[in-house]
CSV table of C-alpha atoms in Angstrom, one decimal:
chain,number,residue,atom,x,y,z
A,1,MET,CA,2.3,-15.0,-14.6
A,2,PHE,CA,2.7,-13.8,-10.9
A,3,ALA,CA,6.2,-15.2,-10.8
A,4,LYS,CA,7.1,-13.1,-13.9
A,5,LEU,CA,5.7,-10.0,-12.1
A,6,THR,CA,7.6,-10.6,-8.9
A,7,ASP,CA,10.7,-11.5,-10.8
A,8,LYS,CA,10.5,-8.1,-12.6
A,9,PHE,CA,10.5,-6.2,-9.4
A,10,PHE,CA,12.4,-8.5,-7.0
A,11,GLY,CA,14.5,-10.9,-9.0
A,12,PRO,CA,13.9,-14.6,-9.4
A,13,ASP,CA,12.9,-16.4,-6.3
A,14,GLN,CA,12.7,-20.0,-7.4
A,15,GLY,CA,9.4,-20.3,-5.5
A,16,GLU,CA,11.1,-20.4,-2.1
A,17,MET,CA,10.1,-18.4,0.9
A,18,PRO,CA,11.2,-16.1,2.2
A,19,ASN,CA,12.0,-14.3,-1.0
A,20,LYS,CA,12.5,-10.6,-1.9
A,21,PHE,CA,8.7,-10.1,-2.4
A,22,THR,CA,7.6,-11.7,0.8
A,23,ARG,CA,10.3,-10.0,2.8
A,24,ALA,CA,9.4,-6.6,1.4
A,25,MET,CA,5.7,-7.2,2.1
A,26,GLY,CA,6.6,-8.4,5.6
A,27,LYS,CA,8.6,-5.3,6.4
A,28,LEU,CA,5.6,-3.2,5.4
A,29,ILE,CA,3.2,-5.2,7.5
A,30,ARG,CA,5.5,-4.9,10.5
A,31,ALA,CA,5.9,-1.1,10.0
A,32,ALA,CA,2.1,-0.6,9.8
A,33,ARG,CA,1.6,-2.7,12.9
A,34,GLN,CA,4.3,-0.7,14.8
A,35,GLU,CA,2.9,2.6,13.6
A,36,ALA,CA,-0.5,1.5,15.0
A,37,ASN,CA,1.2,0.6,18.3
A,38,LEU,CA,-0.1,-3.0,18.1
A,39,THR,CA,1.6,-6.1,19.3
A,40,GLN,CA,1.7,-9.2,17.0
A,41,GLU,CA,-0.7,-10.8,19.4
A,42,VAL,CA,-3.3,-8.0,19.2
A,43,LEU,CA,-3.0,-7.8,15.4
A,44,ALA,CA,-3.4,-11.6,15.2
A,45,LYS,CA,-6.7,-11.4,17.1
A,46,LEU,CA,-7.9,-8.5,14.8
A,47,ILE,CA,-7.2,-10.6,11.7
A,48,TYR,CA,-8.4,-13.9,13.1
A,49,LYS,CA,-4.9,-15.5,13.0
A,50,ARG,CA,-2.4,-16.9,15.5
A,51,GLN,CA,0.5,-14.7,16.7
A,52,ALA,CA,2.9,-17.1,14.9
A,53,ALA,CA,1.1,-16.4,11.6
A,54,VAL,CA,1.7,-12.7,12.0
A,55,SER,CA,5.3,-13.3,12.8
A,56,ASP,CA,5.7,-15.5,9.7
A,57,MET,CA,4.1,-12.8,7.5
A,58,GLU,CA,6.4,-10.1,8.9
A,59,ASN,CA,9.5,-12.3,8.4
A,60,GLY,CA,8.4,-13.1,4.8
A,61,LYS,CA,8.0,-16.8,5.5
A,62,VAL,CA,4.4,-16.8,4.2
A,63,GLU,CA,2.4,-14.7,1.8
A,64,PRO,CA,-0.9,-13.4,3.3
A,65,SER,CA,-4.0,-14.5,1.4
A,66,ALA,CA,-6.2,-11.9,-0.3
A,67,SER,CA,-8.7,-12.1,2.6
A,68,THR,CA,-5.9,-11.7,5.2
A,69,LEU,CA,-4.7,-8.6,3.3
A,70,LEU,CA,-8.2,-7.1,3.4
A,71,LEU,CA,-8.3,-7.8,7.2
A,72,LEU,CA,-4.8,-6.2,7.5
A,73,CYS,CA,-6.1,-3.1,5.6
A,74,HIS,CA,-9.0,-2.8,8.0
A,75,ALA,CA,-7.0,-3.5,11.2
A,76,LEU,CA,-4.1,-1.2,10.4
A,77,ASN,CA,-6.2,1.4,8.5
A,78,LYS,CA,-4.0,1.2,5.4
A,79,PRO,CA,-4.9,1.0,1.7
A,80,LEU,CA,-4.3,-2.2,0.0
A,81,GLY,CA,-1.5,-0.7,-2.1
A,82,TYR,CA,0.4,0.1,1.1
A,83,PHE,CA,1.4,-3.5,1.5
A,84,PHE,CA,3.0,-3.7,-1.9
A,85,PRO,CA,6.4,-2.1,-2.5
A,86,GLN,CA,6.1,1.2,-4.3
A,87,ASN,CA,8.2,0.2,-7.3
A,88,MET,CA,5.2,-2.0,-8.3
A,89,TRP,CA,3.0,1.0,-8.7
A,90,LYS,CA,4.9,3.2,-11.1
A,91,VAL,CA,2.3,5.0,-13.2
A,92,GLU,CA,3.0,5.9,-16.8
A,93,ILE,CA,1.0,8.9,-17.9
A,94,ASN,CA,-0.5,8.8,-21.4
A,95,GLU,CA,-1.4,12.5,-22.0
A,96,ASP,CA,-4.1,11.4,-24.5
A,97,GLU,CA,-6.0,9.7,-21.6
A,98,LEU,CA,-6.0,12.8,-19.3
A,99,ASP,CA,-9.2,14.6,-18.7
A,100,SER,CA,-9.3,18.4,-18.7
A,101,GLU,CA,-8.9,18.7,-14.9
A,102,GLU,CA,-5.8,16.4,-15.0
A,103,GLN,CA,-4.3,18.4,-17.9
A,104,GLU,CA,-4.9,21.7,-15.9
A,105,LEU,CA,-3.2,20.2,-12.8
A,106,ILE,CA,-0.2,19.2,-14.9
A,107,LEU,CA,-0.1,22.7,-16.5
A,108,HIS,CA,-0.1,24.4,-13.2
A,109,ALA,CA,2.5,22.0,-11.8
A,110,ARG,CA,4.8,22.8,-14.8
A,111,ARG,CA,4.3,26.6,-14.2
A,112,LEU,CA,5.2,26.1,-10.6
A,113,SER,CA,8.3,24.2,-11.4
A,114,ARG,CA,9.6,27.1,-13.6
A,115,TYR,CA,9.3,29.7,-10.8
A,116,SER,CA,10.0,27.7,-7.7
A,117,ASN,CA,13.2,26.5,-6.1
A,118,GLU,CA,13.8,22.8,-5.4
A,119,SER,CA,12.9,23.1,-1.7
A,120,GLU,CA,9.5,24.6,-2.5
A,121,LEU,CA,8.8,21.9,-5.1
A,122,THR,CA,9.8,19.2,-2.7
A,123,LYS,CA,7.3,20.6,-0.1
A,124,LEU,CA,4.6,20.9,-2.8
A,125,ILE,CA,5.1,17.3,-3.9
A,126,ALA,CA,4.9,16.2,-0.2
A,127,GLN,CA,1.7,18.1,0.2
A,128,VAL,CA,0.1,16.6,-2.9
A,129,ARG,CA,1.3,13.1,-1.9
A,130,ALA,CA,-0.3,13.6,1.6
A,131,LEU,CA,-3.6,14.7,0.0
A,132,ALA,CA,-3.6,11.7,-2.3
A,133,ASP,CA,-2.7,9.3,0.5
A,134,PHE,CA,-5.5,10.8,2.7
A,135,ALA,CA,-8.1,10.5,-0.1
A,136,GLU,CA,-7.0,6.9,-0.8
A,137,ASN,CA,-7.1,6.0,3.0
A,138,GLN,CA,-10.6,7.5,3.3
A,139,ALA,CA,-11.8,5.5,0.3
A,140,VAL,CA,-10.3,2.3,1.7
A,141,LYS,CA,-11.7,3.0,5.2
A,142,GLU,CA,-15.2,3.4,3.7
A,143,PHE,CA,-14.8,0.3,1.6
A,144,ASN,CA,-13.6,-1.7,4.6
A,145,GLU,CA,-16.4,-0.4,6.8
A,146,ASN,CA,-19.0,-1.4,4.2
A,147,LEU,CA,-17.3,-4.7,3.6
A,148,PHE,CA,-17.4,-5.6,7.3
A,149,ARG,CA,-20.9,-4.3,7.7
A,150,GLU,CA,-22.0,-6.7,4.9
A,151,MET,CA,-20.0,-9.6,6.3
A,152,SER,CA,-21.5,-9.1,9.8
A,153,LYS,CA,-25.0,-9.3,8.4
A,154,ASP,CA,-24.6,-13.0,7.7
């Protein structure tokens, strides 16, 4: 099942590593680490791994486990979805499933698109994306803090 999913987005990988999926994830891990101004060694300590393990993840040689991904989210202050290439998260909107506030938001966006130029729309989309990213990051941060609080009780 997972192979079919990764094949859909990255092509067949014949089970070998590095493959397109692990390389794409590794690039995202490296970018987040560099954005946080952390060395591989410091990140390794934060996620309870060796520096070589961080290097292997960044180079796509290994796939991080679920628990390692959660530790990466916490250490790098990124939502889980950040570590998966964006083409995996295309959302199809079924208008029958939208609540009234979502419908209103789409209505206003359509009105704006009629009366705005491309530059204004690009700016608006960037602002909405930034708000969504901020909200997602805050939710992930709270989740991670609660998770680590619970884990540290043991």
